[in-house]
């Protein structure tokens, strides 16, 4: 097919509940013509007329084509023909009578000899075309050995050397979205198959590939796709790129707008597509934009999607680990939740531990130096509060960073028990998000400092403090847990 794109629209003027005119008044033809398509209408039951329109559309080399084939739903079954009753199983009980009236064989799965012969020949034609294509491909490889080698390398797994190639960050505070931009440039230099885009937010999501040019009809080599204000469209297109398999694709928007593209994200997870979502402005730390733009329930809701790896890194080095983890994963999508606000570089945690700790989903960020009494857990920008609280609480405190619930839950029971010893039930978690999911880690004896309401319009730091996301809250909760008798003591 030479057309850039062809669609066939079966227009039967019926929806599941009623005739279409009860809920729809638009003209599909005018709608598609308005966005630059070439549209043809034809009687969908007239095969000769349809084939004539179809062949004409195939010969077109310019605009995308749409064929609107008008049909009667349930044709041949007078009891339901042309009505919403023909949807689903509405006409099933009349099927045998209809087959007889139409002169069809009684066999419900009848395939005529003519049809079998057609598809047998079609199979041979396809095999011949595949053989011709393979000959062309081999000739191209012989003439372009360097390009062929590069194309073949796209299928290779990502080496840990990529993580080591990312330069370390210097001291200071930086938003993880900005740290992510720095990391992305290094990755893009090493992986030319990486492309990406943003839903009209490159300036905020910071995921533009420098020197990558913009993808356009005049620049197919461009690595940056300007999706416009189309979050759902962006993630749908990302799925298409991932299905093809030659390229890796990342796309970005504000985290709260994940609701606009959740269906495409869910489909990527079902289909095990290795798409990468760089979603920024990940909490009430967004600040003045207010509740409409401040994620509260968003991260927990995304964590509930099976096979979606949601990573919320705490600082620039965890961000480096998160980007590498996303690139190395090929069995499903990864979503990186990054901050708008600056977060400190947690230099008290060894650099490699922060980076490689992300790969296991959870690790000990601060280890107790005396008998363990309480465990503080956190993910993302609030890890800084847990670390500060540990200093105030003394030597018997452990801090665990859990940037990825998905990855941590996939570790062995032995590893998880090493990080979260079952006999230490005094646990406190803090995250600027709806708290429910944390209880599987803190248990019934633990406490979660989270947010169970929508945010407010104020500077991000003030919003965090007003909603109780503070070091002081962690210290108070931990002391309360430490003062309670253990389960063994209560039973005695």
Short mmCIF file of C-alpha atoms in Angstrom, two decimals:
data_model
loop_
_atom_site.label_atom_id
_atom_site.label_comp_id
_atom_site.label_asym_id
_atom_site.label_seq_id
_atom_site.Cartn_x
_atom_site.Cartn_y
_atom_site.Cartn_z
CA UNK A 1 0.00 0.00 0.00
CA UNK A 2 1.53 3.28 -1.14
CA UNK A 3 -0.71 5.60 0.85
CA UNK A 4 0.95 7.07 3.93
CA UNK A 5 -1.87 5.60 5.99
CA UNK A 6 -5.20 4.00 5.19
CA UNK A 7 -8.19 3.47 7.44
CA UNK A 8 -11.46 1.68 6.68
CA UNK A 9 -14.38 2.91 8.79
CA UNK A 10 -17.37 0.56 9.03
CA UNK A 11 -20.16 3.09 9.38
CA UNK A 12 -23.35 1.26 10.40
CA UNK A 13 -24.96 4.19 12.24
CA UNK A 14 -25.42 2.11 15.40
CA UNK A 15 -23.87 2.20 18.88
CA UNK A 16 -24.22 -0.43 21.59
CA UNK A 17 -27.13 1.31 23.35
CA UNK A 18 -29.01 3.03 20.55
CA UNK A 19 -28.95 4.33 17.00
CA UNK A 20 -25.93 6.59 16.53
CA UNK A 21 -27.99 9.73 15.90
CA UNK A 22 -29.06 9.64 19.55
CA UNK A 23 -25.54 10.58 20.67
CA UNK A 24 -23.55 11.64 17.58
CA UNK A 25 -24.12 14.50 15.17
CA UNK A 26 -20.69 15.00 13.62
CA UNK A 27 -19.81 14.21 10.03
CA UNK A 28 -16.90 11.76 10.03
CA UNK A 29 -16.07 12.74 6.46
CA UNK A 30 -15.84 16.46 7.21
CA UNK A 31 -13.91 15.80 10.43
CA UNK A 32 -11.17 13.85 8.68
CA UNK A 33 -11.09 16.18 5.68
CA UNK A 34 -10.57 19.07 8.10
CA UNK A 35 -7.36 17.47 9.39
CA UNK A 36 -5.98 16.83 5.92
CA UNK A 37 -7.19 13.34 5.06
CA UNK A 38 -8.60 12.28 1.68
CA UNK A 39 -11.98 10.66 2.30
CA UNK A 40 -14.14 8.43 0.12
CA UNK A 41 -17.56 6.96 0.88
CA UNK A 42 -18.83 3.71 -0.56
CA UNK A 43 -21.53 1.09 -0.06
CA UNK A 44 -19.79 -1.46 2.12
CA UNK A 45 -21.94 -4.29 0.76
CA UNK A 46 -20.98 -3.61 -2.87
CA UNK A 47 -17.66 -5.40 -3.21
CA UNK A 48 -16.93 -4.17 -6.73
CA UNK A 49 -17.49 -0.55 -5.73
CA UNK A 50 -15.47 -1.02 -2.57
CA UNK A 51 -12.52 -2.57 -4.41
CA UNK A 52 -12.49 0.29 -6.90
CA UNK A 53 -12.24 2.84 -4.08
CA UNK A 54 -9.69 0.67 -2.26
CA UNK A 55 -7.39 0.42 -5.29
CA UNK A 56 -7.62 4.16 -5.87
CA UNK A 57 -6.64 4.80 -2.25
CA UNK A 58 -3.69 2.39 -2.54
CA UNK A 59 -2.35 4.33 -5.51
CA UNK A 60 -2.32 7.62 -3.63
CA UNK A 61 1.15 8.72 -2.48
CA UNK A 62 0.22 11.88 -0.58
CA UNK A 63 -2.51 12.32 2.00
CA UNK A 64 -3.62 9.62 4.44
CA UNK A 65 -6.73 7.85 3.20
CA UNK A 66 -10.04 7.05 4.87
CA UNK A 67 -12.70 4.85 3.29
CA UNK A 68 -16.11 5.19 4.94
CA UNK A 69 -17.96 1.98 4.13
CA UNK A 70 -21.65 2.32 4.95
CA UNK A 71 -23.12 -0.98 6.07
CA UNK A 72 -26.18 -2.48 7.71
CA UNK A 73 -25.38 -4.20 10.98
CA UNK A 74 -26.96 -7.63 11.29
CA UNK A 75 -27.66 -7.81 7.56
CA UNK A 76 -29.51 -10.98 6.68
CA UNK A 77 -31.12 -11.31 10.12
CA UNK A 78 -34.39 -9.34 9.75
CA UNK A 79 -35.19 -9.55 13.45
CA UNK A 80 -32.25 -7.27 14.37
CA UNK A 81 -30.87 -5.89 11.07
CA UNK A 82 -29.97 -2.21 11.20
CA UNK A 83 -30.59 -1.84 14.93
CA UNK A 84 -28.56 -1.76 18.13
CA UNK A 85 -29.98 -5.21 18.93
CA UNK A 86 -27.52 -6.68 16.43
CA UNK A 87 -24.63 -5.73 18.70
CA UNK A 88 -23.06 -8.49 20.77
CA UNK A 89 -25.17 -11.63 20.99
CA UNK A 90 -28.45 -9.97 20.01
CA UNK A 91 -28.78 -11.83 16.74
CA UNK A 92 -27.11 -15.08 17.73
CA UNK A 93 -30.35 -16.96 18.29
CA UNK A 94 -31.46 -16.13 14.75
CA UNK A 95 -28.17 -17.09 13.10
CA UNK A 96 -29.14 -20.58 11.87
CA UNK A 97 -32.34 -19.31 10.25
CA UNK A 98 -30.43 -16.47 8.64
CA UNK A 99 -27.79 -18.83 7.22
CA UNK A 100 -30.52 -20.84 5.54
CA UNK A 101 -32.16 -17.70 4.14
CA UNK A 102 -28.83 -16.49 2.75
CA UNK A 103 -28.12 -19.87 1.16
CA UNK A 104 -25.07 -20.53 3.30
CA UNK A 105 -23.94 -24.05 4.35
CA UNK A 106 -25.03 -25.27 7.75
CA UNK A 107 -21.40 -25.50 8.93
CA UNK A 108 -20.83 -22.40 11.09
CA UNK A 109 -17.13 -22.31 10.23
CA UNK A 110 -17.50 -23.08 6.54
CA UNK A 111 -14.64 -21.95 4.30
CA UNK A 112 -15.17 -22.37 0.56
CA UNK A 113 -12.62 -24.06 -1.69
CA UNK A 114 -12.29 -20.78 -3.58
CA UNK A 115 -11.35 -18.96 -0.38
CA UNK A 116 -8.85 -21.64 0.58
CA UNK A 117 -7.24 -21.46 -2.87
CA UNK A 118 -7.00 -17.67 -2.69
CA UNK A 119 -5.20 -17.69 0.64
CA UNK A 120 -2.90 -20.53 -0.40
CA UNK A 121 -1.78 -18.44 -3.36
CA UNK A 122 -1.57 -15.35 -1.16
CA UNK A 123 0.73 -17.25 1.21
CA UNK A 124 3.05 -18.14 -1.66
CA UNK A 125 3.05 -14.52 -2.85
CA UNK A 126 3.98 -13.30 0.63
CA UNK A 127 6.79 -15.84 0.89
CA UNK A 128 8.16 -14.65 -2.46
CA UNK A 129 8.00 -11.03 -1.35
CA UNK A 130 9.75 -11.89 1.94
CA UNK A 131 12.51 -13.67 0.03
CA UNK A 132 12.95 -10.66 -2.27
CA UNK A 133 13.06 -8.32 0.73
CA UNK A 134 15.70 -10.46 2.41
CA UNK A 135 17.83 -10.31 -0.73
CA UNK A 136 17.52 -6.52 -0.74
CA UNK A 137 18.39 -6.43 2.96
CA UNK A 138 21.50 -8.55 2.50
CA UNK A 139 22.62 -6.35 -0.39
CA UNK A 140 22.14 -3.24 1.75
CA UNK A 141 24.15 -4.79 4.60
CA UNK A 142 27.00 -5.59 2.22
CA UNK A 143 27.02 -2.02 0.90
CA UNK A 144 26.60 -0.38 4.30
CA UNK A 145 28.51 -2.49 6.85
CA UNK A 146 28.82 0.27 9.46
CA UNK A 147 25.13 1.14 9.38
CA UNK A 148 24.23 -2.55 9.42
CA UNK A 149 26.39 -3.10 12.49
CA UNK A 150 24.83 -0.10 14.21
CA UNK A 151 21.33 -1.36 13.44
CA UNK A 152 22.20 -4.81 14.79
CA UNK A 153 23.59 -3.26 17.97
CA UNK A 154 20.19 -1.73 18.70
CA UNK A 155 19.03 -5.20 19.74
CA UNK A 156 21.86 -5.66 22.25
CA UNK A 157 21.16 -5.45 25.97
CA UNK A 158 22.28 -2.29 27.74
CA UNK A 159 25.54 -2.79 29.62
CA UNK A 160 26.23 -1.58 33.16
CA UNK A 161 29.03 0.42 31.56
CA UNK A 162 26.35 2.89 30.49
CA UNK A 163 25.60 3.65 34.15
CA UNK A 164 29.30 4.10 34.84
CA UNK A 165 29.60 6.50 31.88
CA UNK A 166 27.25 9.00 33.52
CA UNK A 167 29.39 11.66 35.22
CA UNK A 168 28.90 12.06 38.99
CA UNK A 169 27.03 15.12 40.21
CA UNK A 170 28.77 17.78 42.26
CA UNK A 171 27.52 18.97 45.63
CA UNK A 172 24.50 21.22 45.76
CA UNK A 173 20.76 21.08 45.27
CA UNK A 174 19.17 20.35 41.90
CA UNK A 175 15.73 19.17 40.80
CA UNK A 176 15.68 15.55 39.67
CA UNK A 177 14.04 16.67 36.40
CA UNK A 178 17.15 18.76 35.69
CA UNK A 179 19.45 15.97 36.83
CA UNK A 180 17.50 13.71 34.49
CA UNK A 181 18.23 16.03 31.58
CA UNK A 182 21.97 15.76 32.27
CA UNK A 183 21.74 11.98 32.49
CA UNK A 184 19.64 11.79 29.32
CA UNK A 185 22.31 13.55 27.26
CA UNK A 186 24.95 10.96 28.20
CA UNK A 187 22.59 8.09 27.48
CA UNK A 188 21.58 9.61 24.13
CA UNK A 189 25.25 9.86 23.11
CA UNK A 190 25.77 6.16 23.82
CA UNK A 191 22.44 4.92 22.44
CA UNK A 192 21.67 6.49 19.05
CA UNK A 193 18.45 4.46 18.85
CA UNK A 194 16.92 6.53 21.66
CA UNK A 195 14.29 9.04 20.52
CA UNK A 196 11.76 10.97 22.55
CA UNK A 197 9.34 13.78 22.87
CA UNK A 198 7.16 15.88 25.11
CA UNK A 199 3.51 16.90 25.20
CA UNK A 200 4.29 20.59 24.65
CA UNK A 201 6.48 20.72 27.78
CA UNK A 202 10.10 20.31 26.71
CA UNK A 203 10.96 23.49 28.60
CA UNK A 204 9.63 22.03 31.85
CA UNK A 205 10.25 18.29 31.53
CA UNK A 206 13.83 18.87 30.35
CA UNK A 207 13.94 15.71 28.18
CA UNK A 208 15.03 17.33 24.90
CA UNK A 209 17.96 15.47 23.31
CA UNK A 210 20.54 18.16 22.59
CA UNK A 211 21.86 18.21 19.01
CA UNK A 212 19.18 15.64 18.20
CA UNK A 213 17.14 17.98 15.99
CA UNK A 214 13.35 17.93 15.72
CA UNK A 215 11.61 15.11 13.92
CA UNK A 216 9.55 16.46 11.01
CA UNK A 217 8.54 15.57 7.43
CA UNK A 218 11.71 17.35 6.34
CA UNK A 219 13.94 15.78 9.02
CA UNK A 220 13.30 12.07 9.59
CA UNK A 221 16.63 11.82 11.43
CA UNK A 222 15.34 14.13 14.17
CA UNK A 223 15.32 12.50 17.62
CA UNK A 224 12.90 14.93 19.31
CA UNK A 225 9.17 14.64 18.63
CA UNK A 226 6.96 17.60 19.40
CA UNK A 227 3.71 15.87 20.30
CA UNK A 228 1.82 19.06 21.13
CA UNK A 229 -0.83 19.12 23.86
CA UNK A 230 -1.66 15.46 23.25
CA UNK A 231 -0.70 13.28 26.22
CA UNK A 232 -2.86 10.34 25.13
CA UNK A 233 -1.67 10.66 21.55
CA UNK A 234 1.95 10.84 22.71
CA UNK A 235 1.76 7.62 24.70
CA UNK A 236 -0.16 5.87 21.93
CA UNK A 237 2.54 6.83 19.41
CA UNK A 238 5.20 5.67 21.86
CA UNK A 239 3.51 2.27 21.94
CA UNK A 240 3.62 2.12 18.14
CA UNK A 241 7.34 2.91 18.11
CA UNK A 242 7.97 0.29 20.79
CA UNK A 243 5.93 -2.35 18.94
CA UNK A 244 8.19 -1.87 15.89
CA UNK A 245 11.18 -2.59 18.12
CA UNK A 246 14.03 -0.85 16.27
CA UNK A 247 14.08 2.26 18.48
CA UNK A 248 13.75 3.04 22.19
CA UNK A 249 11.37 5.86 23.02
CA UNK A 250 10.83 8.19 25.96
CA UNK A 251 8.04 10.71 26.40
CA UNK A 252 7.36 13.40 28.96
CA UNK A 253 4.66 15.46 30.58
CA UNK A 254 3.66 16.54 34.09
CA UNK A 255 2.97 13.57 36.34
CA UNK A 256 -0.57 14.68 37.16
CA UNK A 257 -1.40 14.43 33.45
CA UNK A 258 -0.76 10.68 33.54
CA UNK A 259 -4.54 10.39 33.84
CA UNK A 260 -4.85 11.60 30.25
CA UNK A 261 -2.70 8.75 28.94
CA UNK A 262 -3.38 5.97 31.44
CA UNK A 263 -5.06 3.74 28.83
CA UNK A 264 -1.94 3.78 26.64
CA UNK A 265 0.33 3.22 29.65
CA UNK A 266 -1.81 0.27 30.73
CA UNK A 267 -1.66 -1.18 27.22
CA UNK A 268 2.14 -0.86 27.23
CA UNK A 269 2.22 -2.80 30.49
CA UNK A 270 -0.10 -5.51 29.14
CA UNK A 271 1.97 -5.77 25.96
CA UNK A 272 5.36 -5.70 27.74
CA UNK A 273 6.51 -2.69 25.71
CA UNK A 274 9.74 -1.03 26.97
CA UNK A 275 8.45 2.54 26.81
CA UNK A 276 9.92 5.14 29.15
CA UNK A 277 7.79 7.88 30.71
CA UNK A 278 9.63 10.89 32.13
CA UNK A 279 6.90 12.50 34.20
CA UNK A 280 7.93 15.53 36.21
CA UNK A 281 6.44 17.80 38.90
CA UNK A 282 5.83 14.71 41.02
CA UNK A 283 4.23 15.98 44.25
CA UNK A 284 2.68 18.90 46.10
CA UNK A 285 6.19 20.35 45.89
CA UNK A 286 4.99 21.74 42.55
CA UNK A 287 3.74 24.67 44.64
CA UNK A 288 1.77 27.60 43.31
CA UNK A 289 0.00 25.76 40.46
CA UNK A 290 -2.22 24.33 43.17
CA UNK A 291 -4.24 21.14 43.62
CA UNK A 292 -5.03 20.65 39.93
CA UNK A 293 -1.32 20.23 39.19
CA UNK A 294 -0.16 18.63 42.44
CA UNK A 295 -0.08 14.81 42.32
CA UNK A 296 -1.28 13.16 45.52
CA UNK A 297 -2.89 9.87 44.51
CA UNK A 298 -1.11 9.68 41.14
CA UNK A 299 2.07 7.80 42.06
CA UNK A 300 0.27 5.18 44.21
CA UNK A 301 -2.31 4.65 41.47
CA UNK A 302 0.40 4.11 38.86
CA UNK A 303 2.22 1.70 41.17
CA UNK A 304 -0.89 -0.48 41.07
CA UNK A 305 -0.63 -1.11 37.32
CA UNK A 306 0.89 -4.60 36.87
CA UNK A 307 4.22 -4.68 35.00
CA UNK A 308 4.69 -0.89 35.22
CA UNK A 309 7.90 -0.02 37.03
CA UNK A 310 7.39 3.32 38.78
CA UNK A 311 10.69 4.77 39.99
CA UNK A 312 10.76 7.89 42.16
CA UNK A 313 14.43 8.78 42.75
CA UNK A 314 15.54 10.78 45.78
CA UNK A 315 18.49 12.74 44.40
CA UNK A 316 20.57 13.17 41.21
CA UNK A 317 22.54 9.95 41.69
CA UNK A 318 19.42 7.87 42.23
CA UNK A 319 18.11 9.62 39.12
CA UNK A 320 21.10 8.35 37.17
CA UNK A 321 20.34 4.83 38.39
CA UNK A 322 16.67 5.26 37.49
CA UNK A 323 17.42 6.30 33.90
CA UNK A 324 19.80 3.37 33.47
CA UNK A 325 17.22 0.99 34.96
CA UNK A 326 14.61 2.25 32.50
CA UNK A 327 16.95 1.79 29.53
CA UNK A 328 18.05 -1.67 30.63
CA UNK A 329 14.49 -2.93 31.09
CA UNK A 330 12.99 -4.59 28.01
CA UNK A 331 10.06 -6.51 29.52
CA UNK A 332 7.70 -3.62 30.18
CA UNK A 333 7.33 0.14 30.63
CA UNK A 334 9.11 2.29 33.20
CA UNK A 335 7.83 5.56 34.62
CA UNK A 336 10.27 8.02 36.19
CA UNK A 337 8.61 10.43 38.64
CA UNK A 338 10.85 13.49 38.95
CA UNK A 339 10.72 16.66 41.02
CA UNK A 340 10.14 20.23 40.00
CA UNK A 341 11.82 21.51 43.16
CA UNK A 342 15.53 21.21 43.93
CA UNK A 343 16.58 18.38 46.23
CA UNK A 344 19.94 18.01 47.99
CA UNK A 345 22.64 15.65 46.83
CA UNK A 346 22.64 12.94 49.50
CA UNK A 347 26.42 12.67 49.62
CA UNK A 348 26.37 10.81 52.95
CA UNK A 349 25.15 7.79 50.96
CA UNK A 350 27.91 6.30 48.73
CA UNK A 351 27.45 7.23 45.07
CA UNK A 352 27.44 3.66 43.71
CA UNK A 353 24.99 2.59 46.39
CA UNK A 354 22.55 5.27 45.36
CA UNK A 355 22.86 4.39 41.69
CA UNK A 356 22.86 0.62 41.93
CA UNK A 357 20.42 0.56 44.84
CA UNK A 358 17.73 1.70 42.40
CA UNK A 359 18.24 -1.50 40.39
CA UNK A 360 17.01 -3.60 43.32
CA UNK A 361 14.21 -1.19 44.14
CA UNK A 362 15.30 -0.70 47.74
CA UNK A 363 18.48 -0.49 49.77
CA UNK A 364 19.85 0.58 53.14
CA UNK A 365 20.69 4.26 52.81
CA UNK A 366 21.79 4.61 56.44
CA UNK A 367 22.69 1.66 58.66
CA UNK A 368 22.32 1.57 62.42
CA UNK A 369 25.53 1.29 64.48
CA UNK A 370 23.88 -0.18 67.58
CA UNK A 371 20.90 -2.47 68.21
CA UNK A 372 18.24 -1.74 65.60
CA UNK A 373 15.17 -0.09 67.13
CA UNK A 374 13.35 1.62 64.26
CA UNK A 375 13.39 1.68 60.44
CA UNK A 376 12.61 4.82 58.48
CA UNK A 377 11.46 4.30 54.89
CA UNK A 378 11.00 6.75 52.06
CA UNK A 379 11.00 7.28 48.32
CA UNK A 380 11.81 10.30 46.23
CA UNK A 381 12.37 13.80 47.55
CA UNK A 382 11.29 12.89 51.09
CA UNK A 383 14.28 10.60 51.65
CA UNK A 384 16.18 13.70 52.76
CA UNK A 385 13.76 14.01 55.70
CA UNK A 386 14.29 10.40 56.74
CA UNK A 387 18.07 10.88 56.61
CA UNK A 388 17.88 14.05 58.69
CA UNK A 389 15.55 12.37 61.18
CA UNK A 390 18.00 9.50 61.61
CA UNK A 391 20.68 11.93 62.73
CA UNK A 392 18.35 13.34 65.37
CA UNK A 393 17.22 9.91 66.60
CA UNK A 394 20.61 8.37 67.29
CA UNK A 395 22.56 5.19 66.56
CA UNK A 396 19.73 2.64 66.54
CA UNK A 397 18.02 3.91 63.38
CA UNK A 398 18.08 2.43 59.87
CA UNK A 399 16.98 4.36 56.78
CA UNK A 400 15.74 2.47 53.73
CA UNK A 401 15.29 4.07 50.34
CA UNK A 402 12.54 2.45 48.23
CA UNK A 403 12.58 4.23 44.87
CA UNK A 404 10.80 1.32 43.13
CA UNK A 405 8.18 -0.84 44.85
CA UNK A 406 7.99 -2.97 41.69
CA UNK A 407 11.67 -3.87 41.72
CA UNK A 408 11.89 -4.36 45.47
CA UNK A 409 8.92 -6.72 45.48
CA UNK A 410 10.64 -8.86 42.85
CA UNK A 411 13.72 -9.45 45.00
CA UNK A 412 14.16 -12.67 46.94
CA UNK A 413 12.58 -12.99 50.37
CA UNK A 414 16.09 -13.24 51.77
CA UNK A 415 17.09 -9.88 50.30
CA UNK A 416 13.88 -8.17 51.41
CA UNK A 417 14.29 -9.51 54.95
CA UNK A 418 17.89 -8.26 54.97
CA UNK A 419 16.70 -4.74 54.13
CA UNK A 420 13.59 -4.87 56.31
CA UNK A 421 14.26 -7.36 59.14
CA UNK A 422 10.93 -8.94 60.15
CA UNK A 423 11.78 -8.70 63.85
CA UNK A 424 11.96 -4.89 63.71
CA UNK A 425 8.33 -3.84 63.58
CA UNK A 426 8.86 -0.22 64.63
CA UNK A 427 8.75 1.41 61.22
CA UNK A 428 7.88 4.84 59.88
CA UNK A 429 7.48 5.73 56.19
CA UNK A 430 7.28 9.21 54.70
CA UNK A 431 6.23 10.19 51.18
CA UNK A 432 4.36 13.21 49.86
CA UNK A 433 1.61 11.03 48.42
CA UNK A 434 -1.48 9.04 49.41
CA UNK A 435 -0.10 6.62 52.04
CA UNK A 436 -2.04 3.35 51.68
CA UNK A 437 0.51 1.29 49.73
CA UNK A 438 3.24 1.89 52.31
CA UNK A 439 1.46 -0.25 54.89
CA UNK A 440 2.66 -3.45 53.22
CA UNK A 441 6.17 -2.36 54.29
CA UNK A 442 5.51 -0.77 57.69
CA UNK A 443 2.88 -3.29 58.83
CA UNK A 444 0.16 -2.83 61.41
CA UNK A 445 2.67 -1.65 64.01
CA UNK A 446 4.11 1.02 61.75
CA UNK A 447 3.11 4.53 60.77
CA UNK A 448 2.99 6.34 57.43
CA UNK A 449 3.42 10.08 57.07
CA UNK A 450 1.66 10.88 53.82
CA UNK A 451 -1.02 13.09 52.30
CA UNK A 452 -4.67 12.02 52.27
CA UNK A 453 -6.10 15.24 50.87
CA UNK A 454 -5.51 17.46 47.86
CA UNK A 455 -2.88 20.16 48.04
CA UNK A 456 -3.03 23.94 47.97
CA UNK A 457 -1.66 26.90 46.09
CA UNK A 458 1.46 28.15 47.87
CA UNK A 459 5.24 27.81 47.52
CA UNK A 460 6.14 24.12 47.46
CA UNK A 461 8.09 24.16 50.71
CA UNK A 462 5.21 25.79 52.53
CA UNK A 463 2.75 23.25 51.16
CA UNK A 464 4.96 20.38 52.31
CA UNK A 465 5.23 21.85 55.81
CA UNK A 466 1.52 22.63 56.05
CA UNK A 467 0.67 19.01 55.12
CA UNK A 468 3.13 17.57 57.64
CA UNK A 469 5.86 16.33 55.32
CA UNK A 470 8.71 17.35 57.62
CA UNK A 471 11.71 16.02 59.52
CA UNK A 472 9.97 16.84 62.79
CA UNK A 473 7.00 14.65 61.88
CA UNK A 474 9.32 11.71 61.17
CA UNK A 475 11.21 12.17 64.45
CA UNK A 476 8.00 12.36 66.47
CA UNK A 477 6.50 9.27 64.82
CA UNK A 478 9.72 7.29 65.24
CA UNK A 479 10.04 8.14 68.92
CA UNK A 480 6.45 7.09 69.45
CA UNK A 481 7.11 3.73 67.79
CA UNK A 482 10.37 3.22 69.66
CA UNK A 483 8.62 3.86 72.97
CA UNK A 484 6.00 1.18 72.35
CA UNK A 485 6.71 -2.34 73.64
CA UNK A 486 7.56 -4.92 71.01
CA UNK A 487 5.07 -7.60 70.05
CA UNK A 488 7.03 -10.15 72.09
CA UNK A 489 6.86 -7.90 75.16
CA UNK A 490 3.12 -7.38 74.79
CA UNK A 491 2.45 -11.11 74.50
CA UNK A 492 4.53 -11.76 77.62
#
